[in-house]
Amino acid sequence: MPNGELLTARDGTVFQLRAIHADDVAALQRGFAHLSPDEVRMRFLHTLTALPDQLAQRLCQLDPEQEMAFVLIDPPDTEDPEIYGVGRAYIDPNTDSAEFALIVQRRFTGQGLGSCLLNRVIDACRIRGVREIWGDVLTENHAMLELCDEFGFRREGVFHDASLTRVRLAL
């Protein structure tokens, strides 16, 4: 998927699914601006009212040895493209495991786009030799927990925070 692939949502919206690029900062910020406070909290586990330039740059400029991220973005040649979903993983070289995170704008949930992103992350982790992926999910985030169940993740409590559920998938 060097240049990505085009996906069409049930409502007819066309996205490009591809790896994030260092120059996606503005597209990421445009997408972030369309997230509700609750969507942000579900993904970042706390409130965040804006995506500052420094954080957006950090999220787009990855260390290829330890990080990967895939985005749902407007098709090429779109003026002022927006990112509508992101699936990412951080590989811990000491444990051969990876922490993953996923977000899709609520208006596009329930259309299989989160599954596409999660599949991409899982496949990329397997290729890199990762043995397990895991993530911490707010226990109230039923949609994410159900998605993880569909993929065969197992759930665990997080001993230091009852509001979180850790999900793990052996690869």
Coordinates of N, CA and C in Angstrom, one line a residue:
M1 N 0.8 -1.2 0.0 CA 0.0 0.0 0.0 C 0.9 1.3 0.0
P2 N 1.9 1.3 -0.8 CA 2.7 2.5 -0.8 C 2.0 3.8 -1.1
N3 N 1.1 3.8 -2.0 CA 0.3 5.0 -2.3 C -1.1 5.0 -1.8
G4 N -1.5 3.9 -1.1 CA -2.8 3.8 -0.5 C -3.8 3.1 -1.5
E5 N -5.0 3.0 -1.0 CA -6.1 2.4 -1.7 C -7.3 3.3 -1.5
L6 N -8.2 3.3 -2.4 CA -9.4 4.1 -2.2 C -10.5 3.2 -1.7
L7 N -11.2 3.7 -0.7 CA -12.3 3.0 0.0 C -13.6 3.9 -0.2
T8 N -14.7 3.3 -0.3 CA -16.0 4.1 -0.4 C -16.8 3.7 0.8
A9 N -17.2 4.7 1.6 CA -18.1 4.4 2.7 C -19.5 4.2 2.2
R10 N -20.4 3.7 3.1 CA -21.8 3.4 2.7 C -22.5 4.6 2.2
D11 N -22.1 5.8 2.7 CA -22.8 7.0 2.3 C -22.3 7.6 1.0
G12 N -21.3 6.9 0.4 CA -20.7 7.3 -0.9 C -19.4 8.1 -0.7
T13 N -19.0 8.5 0.5 CA -17.8 9.2 0.7 C -16.6 8.3 0.3
V14 N -15.7 8.9 -0.4 CA -14.5 8.2 -0.9 C -13.3 8.7 0.0
F15 N -12.5 7.7 0.5 CA -11.3 8.0 1.3 C -10.2 7.3 0.6
Q16 N -9.0 7.8 0.9 CA -7.8 7.1 0.6 C -7.3 6.5 1.9
L17 N -7.0 5.2 2.0 CA -6.4 4.6 3.1 C -4.9 4.4 2.8
R18 N -4.1 5.1 3.6 CA -2.6 5.1 3.4 C -1.9 5.4 4.7
A19 N -0.6 5.2 4.6 CA 0.3 5.6 5.7 C 0.3 7.1 5.9
I20 N 0.4 7.5 7.1 CA 0.4 8.9 7.4 C 1.7 9.5 6.8
H21 N 1.6 10.8 6.4 CA 2.8 11.5 5.8 C 3.2 12.6 6.8
A22 N 4.4 13.0 6.7 CA 4.9 14.1 7.6 C 4.2 15.4 7.2
D23 N 3.7 15.5 6.0 CA 3.1 16.8 5.6 C 1.5 16.7 5.8
D24 N 1.0 15.8 6.6 CA -0.4 15.7 6.9 C -0.8 16.5 8.1
V25 N 0.0 17.3 8.6 CA -0.3 18.1 9.8 C -1.6 18.9 9.7
A26 N -1.8 19.7 8.7 CA -3.0 20.5 8.5 C -4.2 19.6 8.3
A27 N -4.1 18.5 7.6 CA -5.2 17.6 7.4 C -5.6 16.9 8.7
L28 N -4.6 16.6 9.5 CA -4.9 16.0 10.8 C -5.6 17.0 11.7
Q29 N -5.2 18.3 11.7 CA -5.8 19.3 12.5 C -7.2 19.6 12.0
R30 N -7.4 19.6 10.7 CA -8.8 19.8 10.2 C -9.7 18.7 10.6
G31 N -9.2 17.4 10.6 CA -10.0 16.3 11.1 C -10.3 16.4 12.6
F32 N -9.3 16.8 13.3 CA -9.4 16.9 14.8 C -10.5 17.9 15.1
A33 N -10.6 19.0 14.4 CA -11.5 20.1 14.6 C -13.0 19.6 14.5
H34 N -13.2 18.5 13.8 CA -14.5 17.9 13.6 C -14.9 16.9 14.6
L35 N -14.0 16.6 15.5 CA -14.3 15.6 16.6 C -15.0 16.3 17.7
S36 N -16.0 15.6 18.3 CA -16.7 16.1 19.5 C -15.7 15.9 20.7
P37 N -16.0 16.7 21.7 CA -15.2 16.5 23.0 C -15.2 15.1 23.5
D38 N -16.3 14.4 23.3 CA -16.4 13.0 23.8 C -15.6 12.1 22.9
E39 N -15.6 12.3 21.6 CA -14.7 11.5 20.7 C -13.2 11.7 21.1
V40 N -12.8 12.9 21.4 CA -11.4 13.2 21.7 C -11.1 12.5 23.1
R41 N -12.0 12.6 24.0 CA -11.8 11.9 25.3 C -11.7 10.4 25.1
M42 N -12.5 9.8 24.3 CA -12.5 8.4 24.1 C -11.1 7.9 23.5
R43 N -10.6 8.8 22.6 CA -9.3 8.4 22.0 C -8.1 8.8 22.9
F44 N -8.0 10.0 23.4 CA -6.9 10.4 24.1 C -7.0 10.2 25.6
L45 N -8.1 9.7 26.1 CA -8.4 9.4 27.5 C -8.4 10.6 28.4
H46 N -8.4 11.8 27.8 CA -8.6 13.0 28.6 C -9.1 14.1 27.5
T47 N -9.5 15.2 28.1 CA -10.0 16.3 27.2 C -8.9 17.0 26.5
L48 N -9.1 17.4 25.3 CA -8.1 18.2 24.6 C -9.0 19.0 23.6
T49 N -8.9 20.3 23.7 CA -9.8 21.2 22.9 C -9.2 21.5 21.5
A50 N -7.9 21.4 21.3 CA -7.3 21.7 20.0 C -6.1 20.7 19.9
L51 N -5.7 20.6 18.6 CA -4.5 19.8 18.4 C -3.4 20.8 18.0
P52 N -2.6 21.1 19.0 CA -1.5 22.1 18.8 C -0.6 21.6 17.7
D53 N 0.1 22.6 17.0 CA 1.0 22.3 15.9 C 2.0 21.3 16.3
Q54 N 2.6 21.5 17.5 CA 3.7 20.6 17.9 C 3.3 19.2 18.1
L55 N 2.1 19.0 18.7 CA 1.5 17.6 18.8 C 1.2 17.0 17.5
A56 N 0.5 17.8 16.6 CA 0.1 17.4 15.3 C 1.4 17.0 14.5
Q57 N 2.4 17.7 14.6 CA 3.7 17.4 13.9 C 4.2 16.1 14.4
R58 N 4.2 15.9 15.7 CA 4.7 14.7 16.4 C 3.9 13.5 15.9
L59 N 2.6 13.6 15.8 CA 1.7 12.5 15.4 C 1.9 12.2 13.9
C60 N 2.4 13.1 13.1 CA 2.6 12.9 11.7 C 4.1 12.5 11.3
Q61 N 5.0 12.8 12.1 CA 6.4 12.6 11.8 C 6.9 11.4 12.7
L62 N 6.8 10.2 12.2 CA 7.0 9.0 12.9 C 8.4 8.5 12.9
D63 N 8.8 7.8 13.9 CA 10.1 7.1 13.9 C 9.8 5.7 13.3
P64 N 10.2 5.5 12.1 CA 9.8 4.3 11.3 C 10.3 3.0 12.0
E65 N 11.2 3.1 12.9 CA 11.7 1.9 13.6 C 10.6 1.4 14.6
Q66 N 9.9 2.4 15.2 CA 9.0 2.1 16.3 C 7.5 2.5 16.1
E67 N 7.2 3.2 15.1 CA 5.9 3.7 14.9 C 5.3 3.5 13.5
M68 N 4.0 3.4 13.5 CA 3.3 3.3 12.2 C 1.9 3.9 12.4
A69 N 1.4 4.5 11.4 CA 0.1 5.1 11.4 C -0.5 5.1 10.0
F70 N -1.8 4.7 10.0 CA -2.5 4.7 8.7 C -3.7 5.7 8.9
V71 N -4.1 6.3 7.8 CA -5.1 7.3 7.9 C -6.2 7.1 6.8
L72 N -7.4 7.6 7.1 CA -8.4 7.7 6.1 C -8.5 9.2 5.8
I73 N -8.1 9.5 4.6 CA -8.0 10.9 4.2 C -8.7 11.1 2.9
D74 N -9.0 12.4 2.6 CA -9.6 12.7 1.3 C -8.7 12.1 0.2
P75 N -9.3 11.8 -1.0 CA -8.5 11.3 -2.1 C -7.5 12.3 -2.6
P76 N -6.4 11.8 -3.3 CA -5.4 12.7 -3.8 C -6.0 13.8 -4.6
D77 N -5.3 14.9 -4.7 CA -5.8 16.1 -5.4 C -7.0 16.8 -4.8
T78 N -7.4 16.5 -3.6 CA -8.4 17.2 -2.9 C -7.8 18.5 -2.3
E79 N -8.4 19.6 -2.6 CA -7.9 20.8 -2.0 C -8.2 20.8 -0.5
D80 N -7.3 21.1 0.4 CA -7.5 21.1 1.8 C -8.0 19.8 2.3
P81 N -7.3 18.7 2.1 CA -7.8 17.4 2.6 C -7.9 17.3 4.1
E82 N -8.7 16.4 4.5 CA -9.0 16.2 5.9 C -8.8 14.7 6.2
I83 N -8.3 14.4 7.4 CA -8.1 13.1 7.9 C -9.4 12.7 8.8
Y84 N -10.0 11.6 8.4 CA -11.3 11.2 9.1 C -11.1 10.1 10.1
G85 N -10.0 9.4 10.0 CA -9.7 8.3 10.9 C -8.2 8.0 10.9
V86 N -7.7 7.5 12.0 CA -6.3 7.1 12.2 C -6.2 5.8 13.0
G87 N -5.4 4.9 12.5 CA -5.0 3.7 13.3 C -3.5 3.8 13.4
R88 N -3.0 3.7 14.6 CA -1.5 3.7 14.8 C -1.1 2.7 15.8
A89 N 0.2 2.5 15.8 CA 0.9 1.6 16.8 C 2.3 2.1 17.1
Y90 N 2.6 1.9 18.3 CA 4.0 2.2 18.8 C 4.6 0.8 19.2
I91 N 5.7 0.4 18.6 CA 6.3 -0.9 18.9 C 7.4 -0.7 20.0
D92 N 7.3 -1.5 21.0 CA 8.3 -1.5 22.1 C 9.3 -2.5 21.7
P93 N 10.5 -2.1 21.3 CA 11.5 -3.1 20.9 C 12.0 -4.1 22.0
N94 N 11.7 -3.7 23.2 CA 12.2 -4.5 24.4 C 11.2 -5.7 24.6
T95 N 10.0 -5.5 24.2 CA 9.0 -6.6 24.5 C 8.4 -7.2 23.3
D96 N 8.7 -6.7 22.1 CA 8.1 -7.2 20.9 C 6.6 -7.1 20.9
S97 N 6.1 -6.1 21.6 CA 4.7 -5.8 21.6 C 4.4 -4.4 21.1
A98 N 3.2 -4.1 20.8 CA 2.9 -2.7 20.3 C 1.6 -2.2 20.9
E99 N 1.6 -1.0 21.3 CA 0.4 -0.3 21.8 C -0.2 0.3 20.6
F100 N -1.6 0.1 20.5 CA -2.3 0.6 19.3 C -3.3 1.6 19.8
A101 N -3.8 2.5 18.9 CA -4.9 3.4 19.1 C -5.6 3.6 17.8
L102 N -6.9 3.9 17.9 CA -7.7 4.0 16.7 C -8.8 5.1 17.0
I103 N -9.0 5.8 15.9 CA -10.2 6.8 16.0 C -10.7 7.0 14.6
V104 N -12.1 7.0 14.5 CA -12.8 7.3 13.3 C -13.8 8.4 13.7
Q105 N -14.0 9.4 12.9 CA -15.0 10.4 13.2 C -16.4 9.7 13.3
R106 N -17.1 10.1 14.3 CA -18.4 9.5 14.6 C -19.3 9.4 13.4
R107 N -19.3 10.4 12.6 CA -20.2 10.3 11.4 C -19.9 9.2 10.4
F108 N -18.7 8.6 10.6 CA -18.3 7.5 9.7 C -18.2 6.1 10.4
T109 N -18.6 6.1 11.7 CA -18.5 4.8 12.4 C -19.6 3.9 12.0
G110 N -19.4 2.6 12.2 CA -20.4 1.6 11.9 C -20.4 1.3 10.4
Q111 N -19.4 1.7 9.7 CA -19.3 1.4 8.2 C -18.1 0.5 7.9
G112 N -17.5 0.0 8.9 CA -16.3 -0.9 8.6 C -15.0 -0.2 8.5
L113 N -15.0 1.1 8.6 CA -13.7 1.8 8.4 C -12.7 1.6 9.6
G114 N -13.3 1.5 10.8 CA -12.4 1.2 12.0 C -11.8 -0.2 11.8
S115 N -12.6 -1.1 11.3 CA -12.1 -2.5 11.0 C -10.9 -2.5 10.0
C116 N -11.1 -1.6 8.9 CA -10.1 -1.5 7.9 C -8.8 -1.0 8.5
L117 N -8.9 0.1 9.3 CA -7.7 0.6 10.0 C -7.1 -0.4 10.9
L118 N -7.9 -1.1 11.7 CA -7.3 -2.0 12.7 C -6.7 -3.2 11.9
N119 N -7.3 -3.6 10.9 CA -6.7 -4.7 10.1 C -5.3 -4.3 9.5
R120 N -5.2 -3.0 9.1 CA -4.0 -2.5 8.5 C -2.9 -2.5 9.6
V121 N -3.3 -2.0 10.8 CA -2.3 -2.0 11.9 C -1.8 -3.4 12.3
I122 N -2.8 -4.3 12.4 CA -2.4 -5.7 12.8 C -1.5 -6.3 11.8
D123 N -1.8 -6.2 10.5 CA -1.0 -6.7 9.4 C 0.4 -6.1 9.4
A124 N 0.5 -4.8 9.6 CA 1.8 -4.2 9.6 C 2.6 -4.6 10.8
C125 N 2.0 -4.8 12.0 CA 2.7 -5.3 13.1 C 3.2 -6.7 12.9
R126 N 2.3 -7.6 12.3 CA 2.8 -8.9 12.1 C 4.0 -8.9 11.2
I127 N 4.0 -8.1 10.1 CA 5.1 -8.0 9.2 C 6.4 -7.6 9.9
R128 N 6.2 -6.7 10.9 CA 7.4 -6.2 11.7 C 7.8 -7.2 12.8
G129 N 7.1 -8.3 13.0 CA 7.5 -9.3 14.0 C 7.0 -9.1 15.4
V130 N 6.0 -8.2 15.5 CA 5.4 -7.9 16.8 C 4.6 -9.2 17.2
R131 N 4.7 -9.5 18.4 CA 4.1 -10.7 18.9 C 2.7 -10.5 19.6
E132 N 2.5 -9.2 20.0 CA 1.2 -8.9 20.7 C 0.9 -7.4 20.5
I133 N -0.3 -7.1 20.2 CA -0.7 -5.6 20.3 C -1.7 -5.5 21.4
W134 N -1.7 -4.3 22.0 CA -2.5 -4.0 23.2 C -2.9 -2.5 23.1
G135 N -4.0 -2.2 23.9 CA -4.4 -0.9 24.0 C -5.2 -0.7 25.3
D136 N -5.3 0.5 25.8 CA -6.1 0.8 26.9 C -7.3 1.6 26.4
V137 N -8.5 1.1 26.7 CA -9.8 1.6 26.2 C -10.6 2.1 27.4
L138 N -11.2 3.2 27.3 CA -12.2 3.6 28.4 C -13.3 2.5 28.4
T139 N -13.6 2.1 29.6 CA -14.6 1.0 29.8 C -15.9 1.4 29.2
E140 N -16.2 2.7 29.2 CA -17.5 3.1 28.6 C -17.5 3.2 27.1
N141 N -16.3 3.0 26.5 CA -16.2 3.0 25.0 C -16.6 1.6 24.4
H142 N -17.9 1.4 24.5 CA -18.5 0.1 24.1 C -18.2 -0.2 22.6
A143 N -18.3 0.8 21.8 CA -18.0 0.5 20.3 C -16.6 0.0 20.1
M144 N -15.6 0.6 20.8 CA -14.2 0.1 20.6 C -14.0 -1.3 21.2
L145 N -14.6 -1.5 22.4 CA -14.5 -2.8 23.0 C -15.1 -3.9 22.1
E146 N -16.3 -3.6 21.5 CA -16.9 -4.5 20.7 C -16.1 -4.8 19.4
L147 N -15.5 -3.8 18.9 CA -14.6 -4.0 17.7 C -13.5 -4.9 18.1
C148 N -12.9 -4.6 19.2 CA -11.8 -5.5 19.7 C -12.2 -6.9 19.9
D149 N -13.4 -7.1 20.5 CA -14.0 -8.5 20.6 C -14.1 -9.2 19.3
E150 N -14.6 -8.5 18.3 CA -14.7 -9.0 16.9 C -13.4 -9.5 16.4
F151 N -12.3 -8.9 16.8 CA -10.9 -9.2 16.3 C -10.3 -10.3 17.2
G152 N -10.9 -10.7 18.3 CA -10.4 -11.7 19.1 C -9.5 -11.2 20.3
F153 N -9.5 -9.9 20.5 CA -8.7 -9.4 21.7 C -9.3 -9.9 22.9
R154 N -8.5 -10.1 23.9 CA -9.0 -10.5 25.3 C -9.0 -9.2 26.2
R155 N -9.9 -9.1 27.0 CA -10.0 -8.0 27.9 C -9.4 -8.3 29.3
E156 N -8.8 -7.2 29.9 CA -8.2 -7.3 31.2 C -8.5 -6.0 31.9
G157 N -8.6 -6.0 33.2 CA -8.7 -4.8 34.0 C -7.4 -4.1 34.0
V158 N -7.4 -2.8 34.3 CA -6.1 -2.1 34.4 C -6.0 -1.8 35.9
F159 N -5.1 -2.4 36.6 CA -5.0 -2.3 38.1 C -5.0 -0.9 38.7
H160 N -4.4 0.0 38.0 CA -4.3 1.3 38.5 C -5.4 2.3 38.1
D161 N -6.4 1.8 37.2 CA -7.4 2.7 36.8 C -8.7 1.9 36.4
A162 N -9.7 1.9 37.2 CA -10.9 1.1 37.0 C -11.7 1.6 35.8
S163 N -11.4 2.8 35.3 CA -12.1 3.4 34.1 C -11.6 2.8 32.8
L164 N -10.5 2.1 32.9 CA -9.9 1.6 31.7 C -10.0 0.0 31.6
T165 N -10.1 -0.5 30.4 CA -10.0 -1.9 30.1 C -8.8 -2.1 29.1
R166 N -7.9 -2.9 29.4 CA -6.8 -3.2 28.5 C -7.2 -4.4 27.6
V167 N -7.0 -4.2 26.3 CA -7.3 -5.2 25.4 C -6.0 -5.7 24.8
R168 N -5.9 -7.0 24.6 CA -4.6 -7.6 24.1 C -5.0 -8.7 23.0
L169 N -4.1 -8.7 22.0 CA -4.3 -9.7 20.9 C -2.9 -10.3 20.6
A170 N -2.8 -11.6 20.7 CA -1.6 -12.3 20.4 C -1.5 -12.4 18.8
L171 N -0.4 -12.1 18.3 CA -0.2 -12.1 16.8 C 0.5 -13.4 16.4

